[in-house]
Amino acid sequence: MYFTIKKYILLFSIFFIFCNQKTFADDTKDKNYMKSVIEKAHRGDITSQNFIAISYLTGQGAPKDYKKALYWYTKAADQRNVDAQFQLGEMYFKGQGVPQNYDIAGD
């Protein structure tokens, strides 16, 4: 029984390692994908603007940059995107890339 459990843990670990490996092709696809999302965002696509802002805010898919996150959230919020409006409030509440301001955060 002990060896069976150990075998499954080993197999799961190997599977997990291989599933999380990125190849050069994956990196190229990611760069091309981000490029197309950025192009859509510049054309005014709210979903793309929000996606880019999330990427910059979290550092996933783009380097963490609160100023760029603020820029893209503002673009989406100006088009009445509720998620972007909420995140702008969060950024002002926490002081992420902007001076902390509870009044603006509450608006």
Tab-separated table of N, CA and C in Angstrom:
chain	number	residue	atom	x	y	z
A	1	MET	N	0.823	-1.199	0.000
A	1	MET	CA	0.000	0.000	0.000
A	1	MET	C	0.867	1.262	0.000
A	2	TYR	N	1.880	1.284	0.846
A	2	TYR	CA	2.766	2.439	0.959
A	2	TYR	C	3.465	2.716	-0.374
A	3	PHE	N	3.931	1.659	-1.032
A	3	PHE	CA	4.627	1.831	-2.317
A	3	PHE	C	3.676	2.284	-3.416
A	4	THR	N	2.434	1.879	-3.357
A	4	THR	CA	1.443	2.301	-4.340
A	4	THR	C	1.197	3.804	-4.225
A	5	ILE	N	1.056	4.287	-3.002
A	5	ILE	CA	0.842	5.720	-2.782
A	5	ILE	C	2.066	6.502	-3.249
A	6	LYS	N	3.228	5.994	-2.917
A	6	LYS	CA	4.468	6.639	-3.320
A	6	LYS	C	4.574	6.705	-4.848
A	7	LYS	N	4.164	5.634	-5.516
A	7	LYS	CA	4.197	5.578	-6.973
A	7	LYS	C	3.266	6.633	-7.565
A	8	TYR	N	2.062	6.781	-7.015
A	8	TYR	CA	1.118	7.774	-7.519
A	8	TYR	C	1.614	9.195	-7.281
A	9	ILE	N	2.236	9.416	-6.147
A	9	ILE	CA	2.779	10.741	-5.863
A	9	ILE	C	3.886	11.065	-6.863
A	10	LEU	N	4.734	10.107	-7.138
A	10	LEU	CA	5.808	10.300	-8.106
A	10	LEU	C	5.249	10.571	-9.503
A	11	LEU	N	4.263	9.794	-9.924
A	11	LEU	CA	3.652	9.991	-11.243
A	11	LEU	C	2.976	11.357	-11.339
A	12	PHE	N	2.275	11.747	-10.287
A	12	PHE	CA	1.611	13.046	-10.273
A	12	PHE	C	2.648	14.169	-10.351
A	13	SER	N	3.749	14.023	-9.614
A	13	SER	CA	4.807	15.045	-9.625
A	13	SER	C	5.410	15.187	-11.015
A	14	ILE	N	5.691	14.079	-11.663
A	14	ILE	CA	6.258	14.117	-13.022
A	14	ILE	C	5.266	14.749	-13.988
A	15	PHE	N	4.003	14.365	-13.879
A	15	PHE	CA	2.962	14.939	-14.731
A	15	PHE	C	2.881	16.453	-14.524
A	16	PHE	N	2.898	16.889	-13.279
A	16	PHE	CA	2.804	18.308	-12.952
A	16	PHE	C	3.986	19.083	-13.530
A	17	ILE	N	5.178	18.536	-13.401
A	17	ILE	CA	6.373	19.203	-13.924
A	17	ILE	C	6.287	19.359	-15.439
A	18	PHE	N	5.892	18.302	-16.140
A	18	PHE	CA	5.812	18.379	-17.604
A	18	PHE	C	4.694	19.299	-18.069
A	19	CYS	N	3.606	19.348	-17.340
A	19	CYS	CA	2.494	20.217	-17.739
A	19	CYS	C	2.829	21.685	-17.573
A	20	ASN	N	3.725	22.006	-16.671
A	20	ASN	CA	4.058	23.400	-16.413
A	20	ASN	C	5.281	23.892	-17.163
A	21	GLN	N	5.857	23.061	-18.014
A	21	GLN	CA	7.018	23.472	-18.796
A	21	GLN	C	6.546	24.331	-19.965
A	22	LYS	N	7.226	25.451	-20.160
A	22	LYS	CA	6.930	26.303	-21.306
A	22	LYS	C	7.997	26.083	-22.360
A	23	THR	N	7.581	26.099	-23.582
A	23	THR	CA	8.524	25.956	-24.680
A	23	THR	C	8.697	27.299	-25.357
A	24	PHE	N	9.662	27.383	-26.239
A	24	PHE	CA	9.862	28.614	-26.998
A	24	PHE	C	8.610	28.955	-27.796
A	25	ALA	N	7.971	27.943	-28.342
A	25	ALA	CA	6.752	28.174	-29.134
A	25	ALA	C	5.666	28.790	-28.260
A	26	ASP	N	5.551	28.339	-27.014
A	26	ASP	CA	4.552	28.916	-26.108
A	26	ASP	C	4.844	30.392	-25.857
A	27	ASP	N	6.117	30.734	-25.644
A	27	ASP	CA	6.485	32.128	-25.411
A	27	ASP	C	6.148	32.993	-26.617
A	28	THR	N	6.397	32.480	-27.803
A	28	THR	CA	6.088	33.217	-29.021
A	28	THR	C	4.591	33.424	-29.144
A	29	LYS	N	3.816	32.386	-28.858
A	29	LYS	CA	2.361	32.516	-28.904
A	29	LYS	C	1.889	33.554	-27.899
A	30	ASP	N	2.448	33.527	-26.678
A	30	ASP	CA	2.059	34.489	-25.651
A	30	ASP	C	2.352	35.916	-26.097
A	31	LYS	N	3.528	36.145	-26.699
A	31	LYS	CA	3.891	37.478	-27.158
A	31	LYS	C	2.958	37.935	-28.272
A	32	ASN	N	2.659	37.046	-29.214
A	32	ASN	CA	1.753	37.394	-30.303
A	32	ASN	C	0.352	37.661	-29.772
A	33	TYR	N	-0.062	36.878	-28.772
A	33	TYR	CA	-1.393	37.066	-28.193
A	33	TYR	C	-1.479	38.424	-27.509
A	34	MET	N	-0.468	38.742	-26.687
A	34	MET	CA	-0.484	40.035	-25.995
A	34	MET	C	-0.452	41.189	-26.989
A	35	LYS	N	0.306	41.016	-28.070
A	35	LYS	CA	0.379	42.065	-29.080
A	35	LYS	C	-1.002	42.312	-29.684
A	36	SER	N	-1.734	41.244	-29.989
A	36	SER	CA	-3.068	41.411	-30.580
A	36	SER	C	-4.044	42.004	-29.570
A	37	VAL	N	-3.904	41.645	-28.298
A	37	VAL	CA	-4.783	42.209	-27.263
A	37	VAL	C	-4.508	43.701	-27.108
A	38	ILE	N	-3.246	44.077	-27.121
A	38	ILE	CA	-2.886	45.496	-27.003
A	38	ILE	C	-3.422	46.292	-28.189
A	39	GLU	N	-3.339	45.720	-29.381
A	39	GLU	CA	-3.883	46.397	-30.568
A	39	GLU	C	-5.389	46.618	-30.418
A	40	LYS	N	-6.096	45.598	-29.943
A	40	LYS	CA	-7.541	45.737	-29.725
A	40	LYS	C	-7.834	46.787	-28.666
A	41	ALA	N	-7.031	46.803	-27.618
A	41	ALA	CA	-7.226	47.781	-26.544
A	41	ALA	C	-7.060	49.206	-27.061
A	42	HIS	N	-6.067	49.417	-27.906
A	42	HIS	CA	-5.853	50.744	-28.489
A	42	HIS	C	-7.014	51.153	-29.388
A	43	ARG	N	-7.710	50.178	-29.954
A	43	ARG	CA	-8.879	50.477	-30.792
A	43	ARG	C	-10.138	50.676	-29.954
A	44	GLY	N	-10.019	50.525	-28.623
A	44	GLY	CA	-11.154	50.809	-27.747
A	44	GLY	C	-11.897	49.603	-27.217
A	45	ASP	N	-11.379	48.391	-27.439
A	45	ASP	CA	-12.044	47.187	-26.949
A	45	ASP	C	-11.939	47.118	-25.423
A	46	ILE	N	-13.075	47.205	-24.753
A	46	ILE	CA	-13.114	47.262	-23.289
A	46	ILE	C	-12.550	45.992	-22.653
A	47	THR	N	-12.902	44.842	-23.182
A	47	THR	CA	-12.423	43.580	-22.625
A	47	THR	C	-10.899	43.504	-22.693
A	48	SER	N	-10.340	43.925	-23.796
A	48	SER	CA	-8.882	43.917	-23.952
A	48	SER	C	-8.225	44.920	-23.004
A	49	GLN	N	-8.830	46.074	-22.857
A	49	GLN	CA	-8.292	47.074	-21.936
A	49	GLN	C	-8.274	46.537	-20.508
A	50	ASN	N	-9.349	45.894	-20.130
A	50	ASN	CA	-9.447	45.327	-18.785
A	50	ASN	C	-8.428	44.198	-18.600
A	51	PHE	N	-8.277	43.363	-19.613
A	51	PHE	CA	-7.326	42.248	-19.552
A	51	PHE	C	-5.898	42.754	-19.371
A	52	ILE	N	-5.534	43.774	-20.142
A	52	ILE	CA	-4.187	44.327	-20.046
A	52	ILE	C	-3.973	44.951	-18.668
A	53	ALA	N	-4.978	45.657	-18.188
A	53	ALA	CA	-4.871	46.274	-16.861
A	53	ALA	C	-4.653	45.218	-15.782
A	54	ILE	N	-5.382	44.126	-15.870
A	54	ILE	CA	-5.209	43.032	-14.906
A	54	ILE	C	-3.797	42.469	-14.997
A	55	SER	N	-3.298	42.305	-16.213
A	55	SER	CA	-1.943	41.782	-16.409
A	55	SER	C	-0.905	42.681	-15.751
A	56	TYR	N	-1.040	43.993	-15.948
A	56	TYR	CA	-0.096	44.922	-15.345
A	56	TYR	C	-0.274	45.000	-13.825
A	57	LEU	N	-1.486	44.899	-13.351
A	57	LEU	CA	-1.732	44.979	-11.913
A	57	LEU	C	-1.161	43.772	-11.175
A	58	THR	N	-1.337	42.597	-11.753
A	58	THR	CA	-0.921	41.365	-11.078
A	58	THR	C	0.482	40.913	-11.446
A	59	GLY	N	0.992	41.400	-12.582
A	59	GLY	CA	2.306	40.948	-13.038
A	59	GLY	C	2.249	39.604	-13.745
A	60	GLN	N	1.065	39.170	-14.124
A	60	GLN	CA	0.915	37.907	-14.850
A	60	GLN	C	0.655	38.212	-16.318
A	61	GLY	N	1.611	37.849	-17.161
A	61	GLY	CA	1.488	38.112	-18.588
A	61	GLY	C	2.161	39.408	-19.007
A	62	ALA	N	2.526	40.228	-18.027
A	62	ALA	CA	3.227	41.482	-18.266
A	62	ALA	C	3.942	41.861	-16.969
A	63	PRO	N	4.989	42.663	-17.064
A	63	PRO	CA	5.650	43.084	-15.823
A	63	PRO	C	4.694	43.912	-14.965
A	64	LYS	N	4.768	43.741	-13.658
A	64	LYS	CA	3.888	44.500	-12.754
A	64	LYS	C	4.192	45.988	-12.913
A	65	ASP	N	3.157	46.757	-13.222
A	65	ASP	CA	3.311	48.193	-13.441
A	65	ASP	C	1.978	48.866	-13.110
A	66	TYR	N	1.902	49.467	-11.927
A	66	TYR	CA	0.651	50.067	-11.472
A	66	TYR	C	0.225	51.259	-12.329
A	67	LYS	N	1.189	52.017	-12.837
A	67	LYS	CA	0.845	53.178	-13.676
A	67	LYS	C	0.153	52.734	-14.971
A	68	LYS	N	0.677	51.671	-15.586
A	68	LYS	CA	0.055	51.167	-16.817
A	68	LYS	C	-1.290	50.514	-16.511
A	69	ALA	N	-1.396	49.841	-15.375
A	69	ALA	CA	-2.683	49.255	-14.970
A	69	ALA	C	-3.709	50.364	-14.786
A	70	LEU	N	-3.299	51.437	-14.130
A	70	LEU	CA	-4.187	52.581	-13.917
A	70	LEU	C	-4.639	53.169	-15.248
A	71	TYR	N	-3.715	53.307	-16.186
A	71	TYR	CA	-4.041	53.843	-17.507
A	71	TYR	C	-5.125	53.005	-18.193
A	72	TRP	N	-4.918	51.681	-18.225
A	72	TRP	CA	-5.863	50.821	-18.944
A	72	TRP	C	-7.184	50.682	-18.200
A	73	TYR	N	-7.155	50.646	-16.869
A	73	TYR	CA	-8.414	50.615	-16.125
A	73	TYR	C	-9.205	51.895	-16.353
A	74	THR	N	-8.505	53.019	-16.424
A	74	THR	CA	-9.186	54.299	-16.670
A	74	THR	C	-9.832	54.305	-18.045
A	75	LYS	N	-9.123	53.792	-19.052
A	75	LYS	CA	-9.698	53.708	-20.404
A	75	LYS	C	-10.985	52.888	-20.402
A	76	ALA	N	-10.946	51.724	-19.732
A	76	ALA	CA	-12.124	50.849	-19.688
A	76	ALA	C	-13.222	51.462	-18.823
A	77	ALA	N	-12.848	52.079	-17.710
A	77	ALA	CA	-13.840	52.688	-16.811
A	77	ALA	C	-14.550	53.855	-17.482
A	78	ASP	N	-13.838	54.605	-18.307
A	78	ASP	CA	-14.451	55.721	-19.036
A	78	ASP	C	-15.535	55.236	-19.998
A	79	GLN	N	-15.464	53.959	-20.362
A	79	GLN	CA	-16.499	53.369	-21.221
A	79	GLN	C	-17.535	52.612	-20.385
A	80	ARG	N	-17.560	52.926	-19.100
A	80	ARG	CA	-18.549	52.391	-18.143
A	80	ARG	C	-18.395	50.903	-17.853
A	81	ASN	N	-17.173	50.402	-17.908
A	81	ASN	CA	-16.923	49.013	-17.533
A	81	ASN	C	-16.895	48.937	-16.009
A	82	VAL	N	-17.829	48.206	-15.443
A	82	VAL	CA	-18.007	48.145	-13.996
A	82	VAL	C	-16.801	47.503	-13.303
A	83	ASP	N	-16.239	46.457	-13.900
A	83	ASP	CA	-15.065	45.804	-13.307
A	83	ASP	C	-13.894	46.781	-13.216
A	84	ALA	N	-13.678	47.533	-14.270
A	84	ALA	CA	-12.583	48.506	-14.287
A	84	ALA	C	-12.838	49.616	-13.267
A	85	GLN	N	-14.083	50.066	-13.161
A	85	GLN	CA	-14.420	51.092	-12.184
A	85	GLN	C	-14.144	50.598	-10.759
A	86	PHE	N	-14.506	49.358	-10.493
A	86	PHE	CA	-14.257	48.775	-9.177
A	86	PHE	C	-12.755	48.692	-8.898
A	87	GLN	N	-11.987	48.219	-9.891
A	87	GLN	CA	-10.545	48.080	-9.703
A	87	GLN	C	-9.857	49.431	-9.519
A	88	LEU	N	-10.337	50.458	-10.195
A	88	LEU	CA	-9.796	51.802	-9.978
A	88	LEU	C	-10.018	52.220	-8.525
A	89	GLY	N	-11.204	51.944	-8.028
A	89	GLY	CA	-11.498	52.238	-6.624
A	89	GLY	C	-10.556	51.491	-5.691
A	90	GLU	N	-10.303	50.218	-6.006
A	90	GLU	CA	-9.380	49.410	-5.202
A	90	GLU	C	-7.969	50.003	-5.228
A	91	MET	N	-7.545	50.449	-6.405
A	91	MET	CA	-6.202	51.006	-6.517
A	91	MET	C	-6.066	52.284	-5.694
A	92	TYR	N	-7.090	53.125	-5.716
A	92	TYR	CA	-7.063	54.337	-4.897
A	92	TYR	C	-7.169	53.993	-3.415
A	93	PHE	N	-7.953	52.990	-3.082
A	93	PHE	CA	-8.103	52.568	-1.690
A	93	PHE	C	-6.781	52.058	-1.125
A	94	LYS	N	-6.054	51.279	-1.941
A	94	LYS	CA	-4.794	50.680	-1.496
A	94	LYS	C	-3.568	51.552	-1.790
A	95	GLY	N	-3.753	52.592	-2.608
A	95	GLY	CA	-2.614	53.428	-2.979
A	95	GLY	C	-1.673	52.739	-3.951
A	96	GLN	N	-2.225	51.988	-4.884
A	96	GLN	CA	-1.410	51.266	-5.870
A	96	GLN	C	-1.228	52.129	-7.115
A	97	GLY	N	-0.062	52.749	-7.239
A	97	GLY	CA	0.229	53.584	-8.409
A	97	GLY	C	-0.358	54.970	-8.324
A	98	VAL	N	-1.085	55.240	-7.277
A	98	VAL	CA	-1.698	56.553	-7.039
A	98	VAL	C	-1.610	56.849	-5.549
A	99	PRO	N	-1.674	58.127	-5.170
A	99	PRO	CA	-1.746	58.396	-3.743
A	99	PRO	C	-3.029	57.816	-3.155
A	100	GLN	N	-2.924	57.223	-1.983
A	100	GLN	CA	-4.103	56.636	-1.359
A	100	GLN	C	-5.141	57.732	-1.127
A	101	ASN	N	-6.374	57.455	-1.581
A	101	ASN	CA	-7.428	58.463	-1.462
A	101	ASN	C	-8.763	57.748	-1.280
A	102	TYR	N	-9.255	57.753	-0.057
A	102	TYR	CA	-10.512	57.053	0.244
A	102	TYR	C	-11.723	57.723	-0.386
A	103	ASP	N	-11.658	59.046	-0.581
A	103	ASP	CA	-12.785	59.744	-1.199
A	103	ASP	C	-12.983	59.309	-2.655
A	104	ILE	N	-11.889	59.278	-3.412
A	104	ILE	CA	-11.971	58.857	-4.803
A	104	ILE	C	-12.324	57.369	-4.873
A	105	ALA	N	-11.766	56.581	-3.963
A	105	ALA	CA	-12.038	55.138	-3.945
A	105	ALA	C	-13.525	54.862	-3.738
A	106	GLY	N	-14.193	55.706	-2.974
A	106	GLY	CA	-15.612	55.490	-2.679
A	106	GLY	C	-16.556	55.960	-3.772
A	107	ASP	N	-16.056	56.750	-4.704
A	107	ASP	CA	-16.931	57.281	-5.767
A	107	ASP	C	-17.249	56.277	-6.810
